[in-house]
Coordinates of C-alpha atoms (C1' of nucleotides) in Angstrom, one line a residue:
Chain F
X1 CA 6.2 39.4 41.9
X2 CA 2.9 40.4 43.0
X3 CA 1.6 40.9 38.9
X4 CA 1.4 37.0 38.8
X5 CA -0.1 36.4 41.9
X6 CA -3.1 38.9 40.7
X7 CA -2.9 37.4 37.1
X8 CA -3.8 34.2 38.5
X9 CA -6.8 35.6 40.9
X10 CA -8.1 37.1 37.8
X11 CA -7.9 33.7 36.2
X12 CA -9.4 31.6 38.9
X13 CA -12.4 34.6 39.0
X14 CA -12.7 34.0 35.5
X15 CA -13.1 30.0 36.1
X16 CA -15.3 30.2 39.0
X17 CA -17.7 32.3 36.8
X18 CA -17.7 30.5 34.5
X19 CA -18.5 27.6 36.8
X20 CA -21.3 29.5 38.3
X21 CA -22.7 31.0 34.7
X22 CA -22.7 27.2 33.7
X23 CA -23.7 25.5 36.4
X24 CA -21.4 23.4 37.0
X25 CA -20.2 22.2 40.4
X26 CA -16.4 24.1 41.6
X27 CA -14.4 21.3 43.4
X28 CA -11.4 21.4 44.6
X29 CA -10.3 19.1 41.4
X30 CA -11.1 22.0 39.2
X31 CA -8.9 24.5 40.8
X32 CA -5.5 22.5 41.6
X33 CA -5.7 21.3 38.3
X34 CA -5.8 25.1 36.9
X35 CA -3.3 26.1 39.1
X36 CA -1.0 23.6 38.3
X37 CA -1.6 24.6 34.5
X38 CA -0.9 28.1 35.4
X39 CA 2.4 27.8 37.9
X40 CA 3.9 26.1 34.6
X41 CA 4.9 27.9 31.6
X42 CA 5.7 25.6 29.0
X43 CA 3.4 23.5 26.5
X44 CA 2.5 20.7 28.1
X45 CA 0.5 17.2 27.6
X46 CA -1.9 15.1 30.0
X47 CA 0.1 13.0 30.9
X48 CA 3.1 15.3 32.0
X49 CA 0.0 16.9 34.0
X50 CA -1.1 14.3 35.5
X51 CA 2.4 13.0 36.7
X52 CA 3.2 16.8 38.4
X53 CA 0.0 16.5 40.0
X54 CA 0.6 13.3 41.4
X55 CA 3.9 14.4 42.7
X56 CA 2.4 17.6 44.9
X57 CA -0.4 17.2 47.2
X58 CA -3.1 16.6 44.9
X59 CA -3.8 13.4 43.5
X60 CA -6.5 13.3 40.7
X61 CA -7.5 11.0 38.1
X62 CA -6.6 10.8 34.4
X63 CA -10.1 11.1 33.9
X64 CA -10.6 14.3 36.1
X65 CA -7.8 15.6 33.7
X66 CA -9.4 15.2 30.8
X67 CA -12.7 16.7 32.1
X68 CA -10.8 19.5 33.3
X69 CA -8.7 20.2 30.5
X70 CA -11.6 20.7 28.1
X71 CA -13.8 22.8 30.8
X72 CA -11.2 25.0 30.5
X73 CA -10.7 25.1 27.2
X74 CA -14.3 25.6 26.9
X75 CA -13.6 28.9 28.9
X76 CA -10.6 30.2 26.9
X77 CA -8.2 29.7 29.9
X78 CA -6.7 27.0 28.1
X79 CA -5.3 26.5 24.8
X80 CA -5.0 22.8 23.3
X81 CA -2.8 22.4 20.1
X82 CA -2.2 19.2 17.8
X83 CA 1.5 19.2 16.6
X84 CA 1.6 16.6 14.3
X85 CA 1.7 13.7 16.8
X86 CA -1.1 11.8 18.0
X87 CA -0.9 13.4 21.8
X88 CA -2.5 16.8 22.8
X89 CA -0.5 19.6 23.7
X90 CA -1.8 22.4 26.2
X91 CA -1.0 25.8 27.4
X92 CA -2.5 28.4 29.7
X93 CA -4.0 31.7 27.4
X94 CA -4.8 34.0 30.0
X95 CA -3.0 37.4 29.0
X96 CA -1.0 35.9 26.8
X97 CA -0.7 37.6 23.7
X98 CA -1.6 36.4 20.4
X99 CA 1.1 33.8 19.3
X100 CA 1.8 30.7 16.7
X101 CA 4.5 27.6 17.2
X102 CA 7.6 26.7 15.2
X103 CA 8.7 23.1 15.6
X104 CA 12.0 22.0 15.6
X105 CA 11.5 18.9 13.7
X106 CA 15.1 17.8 15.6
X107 CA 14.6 18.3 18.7
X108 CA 10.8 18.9 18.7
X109 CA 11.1 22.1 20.8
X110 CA 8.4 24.4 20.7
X111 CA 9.3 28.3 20.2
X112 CA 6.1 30.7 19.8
X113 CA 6.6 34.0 17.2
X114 CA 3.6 36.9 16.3
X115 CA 2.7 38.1 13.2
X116 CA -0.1 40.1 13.2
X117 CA -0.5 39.8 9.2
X118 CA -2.0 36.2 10.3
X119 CA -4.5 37.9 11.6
X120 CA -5.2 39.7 8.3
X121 CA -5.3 36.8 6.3
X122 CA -7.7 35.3 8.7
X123 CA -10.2 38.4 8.6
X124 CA -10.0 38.0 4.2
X125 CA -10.2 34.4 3.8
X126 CA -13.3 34.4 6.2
X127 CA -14.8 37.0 4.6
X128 CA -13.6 35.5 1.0
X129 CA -15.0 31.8 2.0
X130 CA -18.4 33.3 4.4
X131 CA -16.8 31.3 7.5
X132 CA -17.1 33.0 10.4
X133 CA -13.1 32.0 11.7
X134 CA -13.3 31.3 15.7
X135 CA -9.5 30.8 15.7
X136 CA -6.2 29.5 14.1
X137 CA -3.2 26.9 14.1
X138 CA 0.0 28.0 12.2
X139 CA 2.6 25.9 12.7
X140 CA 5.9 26.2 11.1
X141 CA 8.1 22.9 10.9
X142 CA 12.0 23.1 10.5
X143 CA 15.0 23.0 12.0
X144 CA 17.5 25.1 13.3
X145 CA 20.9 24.5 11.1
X146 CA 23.4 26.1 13.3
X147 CA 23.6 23.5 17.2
X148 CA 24.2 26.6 19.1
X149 CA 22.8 29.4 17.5
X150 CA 21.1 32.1 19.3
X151 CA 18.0 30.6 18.4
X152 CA 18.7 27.8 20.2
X153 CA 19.6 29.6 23.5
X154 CA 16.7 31.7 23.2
X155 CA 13.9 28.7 23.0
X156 CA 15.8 27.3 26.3
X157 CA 15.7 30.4 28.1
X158 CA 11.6 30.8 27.1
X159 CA 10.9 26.9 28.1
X160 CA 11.9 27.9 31.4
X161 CA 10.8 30.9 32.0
Chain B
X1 CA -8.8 13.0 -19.4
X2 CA -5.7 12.4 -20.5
X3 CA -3.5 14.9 -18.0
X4 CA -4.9 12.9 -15.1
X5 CA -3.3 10.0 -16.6
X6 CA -0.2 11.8 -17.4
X7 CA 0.0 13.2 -14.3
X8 CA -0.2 9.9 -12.2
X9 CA 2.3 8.1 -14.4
X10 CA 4.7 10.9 -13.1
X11 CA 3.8 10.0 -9.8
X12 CA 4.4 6.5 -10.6
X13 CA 7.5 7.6 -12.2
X14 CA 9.0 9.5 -9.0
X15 CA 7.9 6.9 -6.7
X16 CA 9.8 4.3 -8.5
X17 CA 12.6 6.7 -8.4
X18 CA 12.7 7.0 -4.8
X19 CA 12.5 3.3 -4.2
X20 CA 15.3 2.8 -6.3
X21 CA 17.3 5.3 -4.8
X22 CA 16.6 4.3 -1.3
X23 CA 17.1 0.3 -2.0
X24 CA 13.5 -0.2 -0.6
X25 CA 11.5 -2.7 -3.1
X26 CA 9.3 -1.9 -5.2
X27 CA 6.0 -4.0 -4.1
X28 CA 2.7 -4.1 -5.6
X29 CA 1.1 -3.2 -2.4
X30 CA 3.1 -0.3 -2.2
X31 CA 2.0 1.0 -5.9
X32 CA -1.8 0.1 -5.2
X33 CA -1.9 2.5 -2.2
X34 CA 0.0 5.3 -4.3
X35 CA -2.7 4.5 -6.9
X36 CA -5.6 4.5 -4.5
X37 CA -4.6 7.7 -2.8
X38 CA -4.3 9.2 -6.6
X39 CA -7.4 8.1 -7.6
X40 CA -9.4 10.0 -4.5
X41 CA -9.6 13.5 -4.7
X42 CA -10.5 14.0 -0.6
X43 CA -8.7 14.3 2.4
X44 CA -9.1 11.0 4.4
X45 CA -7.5 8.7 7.2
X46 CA -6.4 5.5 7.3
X47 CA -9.2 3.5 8.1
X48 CA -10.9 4.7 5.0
X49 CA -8.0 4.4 2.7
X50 CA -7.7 0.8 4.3
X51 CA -11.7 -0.2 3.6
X52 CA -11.6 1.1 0.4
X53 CA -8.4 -0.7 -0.4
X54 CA -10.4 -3.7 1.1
X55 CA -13.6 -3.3 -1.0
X56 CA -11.4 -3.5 -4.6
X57 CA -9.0 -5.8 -5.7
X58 CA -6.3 -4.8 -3.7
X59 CA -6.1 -6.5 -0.1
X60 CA -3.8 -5.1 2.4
X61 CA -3.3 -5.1 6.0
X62 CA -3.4 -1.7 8.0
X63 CA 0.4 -2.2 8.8
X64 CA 1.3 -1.9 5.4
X65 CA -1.2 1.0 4.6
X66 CA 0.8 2.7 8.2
X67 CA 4.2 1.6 6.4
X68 CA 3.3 2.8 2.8
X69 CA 1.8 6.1 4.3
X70 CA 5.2 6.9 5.8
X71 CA 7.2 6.2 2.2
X72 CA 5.0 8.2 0.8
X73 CA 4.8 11.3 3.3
X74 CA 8.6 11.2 3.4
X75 CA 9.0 11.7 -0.5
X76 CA 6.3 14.3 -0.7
X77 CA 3.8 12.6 -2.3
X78 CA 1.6 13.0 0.1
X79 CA 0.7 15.1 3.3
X80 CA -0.1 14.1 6.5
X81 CA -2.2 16.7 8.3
X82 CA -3.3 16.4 12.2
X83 CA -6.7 18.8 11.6
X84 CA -7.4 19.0 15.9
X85 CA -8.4 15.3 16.3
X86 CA -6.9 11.8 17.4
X87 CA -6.6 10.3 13.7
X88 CA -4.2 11.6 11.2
X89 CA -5.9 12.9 7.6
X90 CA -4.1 12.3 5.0
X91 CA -4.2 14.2 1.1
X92 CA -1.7 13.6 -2.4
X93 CA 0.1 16.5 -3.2
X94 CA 1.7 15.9 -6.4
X95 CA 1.0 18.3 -8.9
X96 CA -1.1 20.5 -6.3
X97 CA -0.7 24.1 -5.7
X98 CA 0.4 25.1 -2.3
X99 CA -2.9 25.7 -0.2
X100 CA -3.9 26.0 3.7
X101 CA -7.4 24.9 5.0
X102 CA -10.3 25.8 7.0
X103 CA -12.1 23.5 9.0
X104 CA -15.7 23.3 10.2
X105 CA -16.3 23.0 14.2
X106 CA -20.0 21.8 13.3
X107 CA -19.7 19.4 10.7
X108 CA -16.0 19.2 9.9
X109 CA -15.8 19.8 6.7
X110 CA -12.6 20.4 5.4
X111 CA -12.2 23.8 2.8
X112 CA -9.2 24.6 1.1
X113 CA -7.4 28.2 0.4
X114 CA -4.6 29.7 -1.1
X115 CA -3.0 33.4 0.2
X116 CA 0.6 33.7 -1.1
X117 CA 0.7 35.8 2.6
X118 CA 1.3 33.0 4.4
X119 CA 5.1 31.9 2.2
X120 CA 5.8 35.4 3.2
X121 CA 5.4 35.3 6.7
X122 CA 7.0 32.1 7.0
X123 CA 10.7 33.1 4.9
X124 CA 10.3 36.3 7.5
X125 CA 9.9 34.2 10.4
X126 CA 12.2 31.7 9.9
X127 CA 15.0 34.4 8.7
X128 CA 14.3 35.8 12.2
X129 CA 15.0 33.0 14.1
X130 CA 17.6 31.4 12.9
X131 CA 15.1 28.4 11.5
X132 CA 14.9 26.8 8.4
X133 CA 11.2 26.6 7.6
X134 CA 10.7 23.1 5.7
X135 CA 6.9 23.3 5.4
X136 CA 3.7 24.7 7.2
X137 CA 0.4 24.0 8.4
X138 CA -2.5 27.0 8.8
X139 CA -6.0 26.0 9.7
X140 CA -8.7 28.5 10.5
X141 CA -11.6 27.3 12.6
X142 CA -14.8 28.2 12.2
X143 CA -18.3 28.0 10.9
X144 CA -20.2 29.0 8.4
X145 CA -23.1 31.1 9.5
X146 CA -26.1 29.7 6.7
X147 CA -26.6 26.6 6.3
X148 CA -27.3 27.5 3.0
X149 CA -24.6 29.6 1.7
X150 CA -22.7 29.7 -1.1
X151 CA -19.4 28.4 0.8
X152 CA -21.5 25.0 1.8
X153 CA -22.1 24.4 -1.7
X154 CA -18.9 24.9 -2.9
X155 CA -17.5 22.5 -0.3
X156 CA -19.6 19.8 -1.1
X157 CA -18.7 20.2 -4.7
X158 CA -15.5 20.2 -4.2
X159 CA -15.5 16.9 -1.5
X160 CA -17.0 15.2 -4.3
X161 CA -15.2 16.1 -7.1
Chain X
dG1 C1' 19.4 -17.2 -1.9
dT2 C1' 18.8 -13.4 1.2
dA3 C1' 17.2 -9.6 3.1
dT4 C1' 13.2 -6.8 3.1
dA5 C1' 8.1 -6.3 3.1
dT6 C1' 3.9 -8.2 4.2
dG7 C1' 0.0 -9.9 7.1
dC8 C1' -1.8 -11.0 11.2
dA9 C1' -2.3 -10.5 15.8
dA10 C1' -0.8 -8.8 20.0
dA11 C1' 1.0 -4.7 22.3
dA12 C1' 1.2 0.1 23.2
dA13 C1' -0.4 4.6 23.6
dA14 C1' -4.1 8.0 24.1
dT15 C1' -8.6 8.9 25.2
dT16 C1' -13.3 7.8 26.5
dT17 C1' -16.8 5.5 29.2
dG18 C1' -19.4 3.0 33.0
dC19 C1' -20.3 2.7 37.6
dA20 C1' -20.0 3.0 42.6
dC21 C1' -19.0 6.5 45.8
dC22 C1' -18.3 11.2 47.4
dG23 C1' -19.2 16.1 48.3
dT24 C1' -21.0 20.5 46.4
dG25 C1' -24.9 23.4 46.2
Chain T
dC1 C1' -29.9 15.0 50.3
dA2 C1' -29.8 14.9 45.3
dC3 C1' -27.3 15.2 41.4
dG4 C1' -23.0 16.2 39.2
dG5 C1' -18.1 15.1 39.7
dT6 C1' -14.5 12.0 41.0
dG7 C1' -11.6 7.8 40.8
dC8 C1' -10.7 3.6 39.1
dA9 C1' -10.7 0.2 35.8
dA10 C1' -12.3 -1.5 31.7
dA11 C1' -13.3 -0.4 26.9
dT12 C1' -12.3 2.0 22.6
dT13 C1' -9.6 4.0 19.2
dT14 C1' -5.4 4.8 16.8
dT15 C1' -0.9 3.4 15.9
dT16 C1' 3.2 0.4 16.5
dT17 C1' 5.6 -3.8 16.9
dG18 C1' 7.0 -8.9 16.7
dC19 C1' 7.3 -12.7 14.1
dA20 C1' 6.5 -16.2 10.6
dT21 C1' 5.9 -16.3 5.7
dA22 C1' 6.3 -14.6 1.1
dT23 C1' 8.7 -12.2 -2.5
dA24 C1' 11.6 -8.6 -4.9
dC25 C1' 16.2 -8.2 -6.2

DNA sequence: GTATATGCAAAAAATTTGCACCGTG
DNA sequence: CACGGTGCAAATTTTTTGCATATAC
C-alpha cells in the first residue's frame, strides 16, 4: 500500500539529512542497508542482517554493518536493544509508537506492549534523581503457561507482519 | 555490624540449601565467590569479580567464576543485568529491596530507584497477555545536567558505600 | 571409589580495528 | 582528486567448551 512506500521516503529523507547535516558521505552502503532494516519488521541482530543482505543484490561487509547500524541509531531511525544475551538486537523506530518488550524466557520470542504510565515514572524519577532521562529499556521476562494460548498466536501473527 | 553478618550467614545458609537440594557439591570456590560478591556493595562484571578474587586468598579460574555466577543467578542470589553493553554486570540481591536503575550515557554510572509503579504495570501487562511475568528489568538513560549536582554526589556515595 | 567441579587453555562468538582501495563530494 | 567509507582479515573482548586432574560425597 502506497502509506509504506511514503513512510519509507520520509525515512530515507530523514537519513540523507542527516547525512548532509553531518557531513558524512551517502553511499549506496548506507541506503540498502536501511532499506533492508525497514522492508523487515521483526527485531533483528547483525548477523541475521548481514546474511539477508548477502542473499539480495547487495553484498556489504560486517563491518559496513556495524558502521551503519550505529549511524542510524545515531539518527533515531534505529532502535538497538540488549535482551539479556550477549548479541544486539535492532529494530526500525520510524513511526512506530512508543513500545517495551516481553521475553518469553521459553521460546525467547519478543512481543512489544505500551503503557504510557512508563512514561510517567520516567518524567518523576528524572525529576526526583536531576537526570535528564534520553530514553528507556523495560523488559518483562516470563513465559507464557498455556502452549496455544491466544498469546501465543498473537506474537506469531506480529513477527510476521 | 552485626545484621551484615547475620544477613550473609543466611545467604550462606540458602546457598547451602540449594546445593543440597540440587546434588551439586558444595566447593570452597563456590562459597568464596558467594562471599566475595557479598562483601562488595557495587554492581560489577566478571573480570573484576575474577581480579579481585585473584588479589585475596582465594584463586579461581574465570570458568569457575562463569560456572558459580550461573548457580548463583539461578537461585536468586544474585542478578545478572545486561545495562546496553557487551559484558554482563552483575549485583547480590539477598536481602535487597526491589529497585530499577538509571544509567549514565557520559560516564556510566550506575543509580538505583525504587517506584512501586513499575510491579503494577507489570501484574497488568502480563494479565493482559496471557504471560507470566517472572521478573523485570527498567533502565532509564540519561545524564545528569551539572556536574556538580546533588544526584552526582549521591552516586558516588552510594558506589562507595 | 566415583562422579562432579576445577583449572587451564583452546575455541567460539561478537565486535572492533588497521589498512589498501574505491568512490562521493 | 582528496578524504571518508568500504571490504577484508586480523585483533580484541567476552563467554563457552574440552579435557586432565583434584576433591566432595
Amino acid at each position: 500500500m502506497s502509506t509504506e512506500i511514503d513512510k519509507f521516503d520520509s525515512v530515507k529523507k530523514i537519513f540523507t539529512a542527516y547525512l548532509e547535516n553531518k557531513g558524512l558521505r551517502k553511499t549506496p552502503e548506507r541506503f540498502a542497508i536501511l532499506e533492508e532494516i525497514y522492508l523487515r519488521d521483526d527485531h533483528f541482530d547483525v548477523e541475521e542482517l548481514y546474511i539477508s543482505m548477502k542473499n539480495k543484490k547487495y553484498q556489504v561487509s560486517r563491518a559496513t554493518v556495524y558502521n551503519t547500524l550505529d549511524v542510524l541509531v545515531e539518527c533515531d531511525l534505529v532502535v538497538k536493544h540488549q535482551f539479556g544475551r550477549n548479541q544486539a538486537q535492532f529494530e526500525k523506530s520510524y513511526g512506530r509508537r512508543q513500545h517495551d518488550h516481553l521475553i518469553c524466557t521459553d521460546c525467547h520470542k519478543v512481543t512489544e506492549f505500551c503503557d504510557p504510565r512508563v512514561q510517567t515514572i520516567q518524567s518523576l524519577v528524572g525529576e526526583m534523581l536531576h537526570f535528564n532521562v534520553m530514553h528507556h529499556s523495560l523488559i518483562f521476562y516470563g513465559s507464557c503457561t498455556n502452549k496455544n494460548c491466544e498469546h501465543r498466536a498473537n506474537f506469531q501473527a506480529r513477527s510476521q507482519e
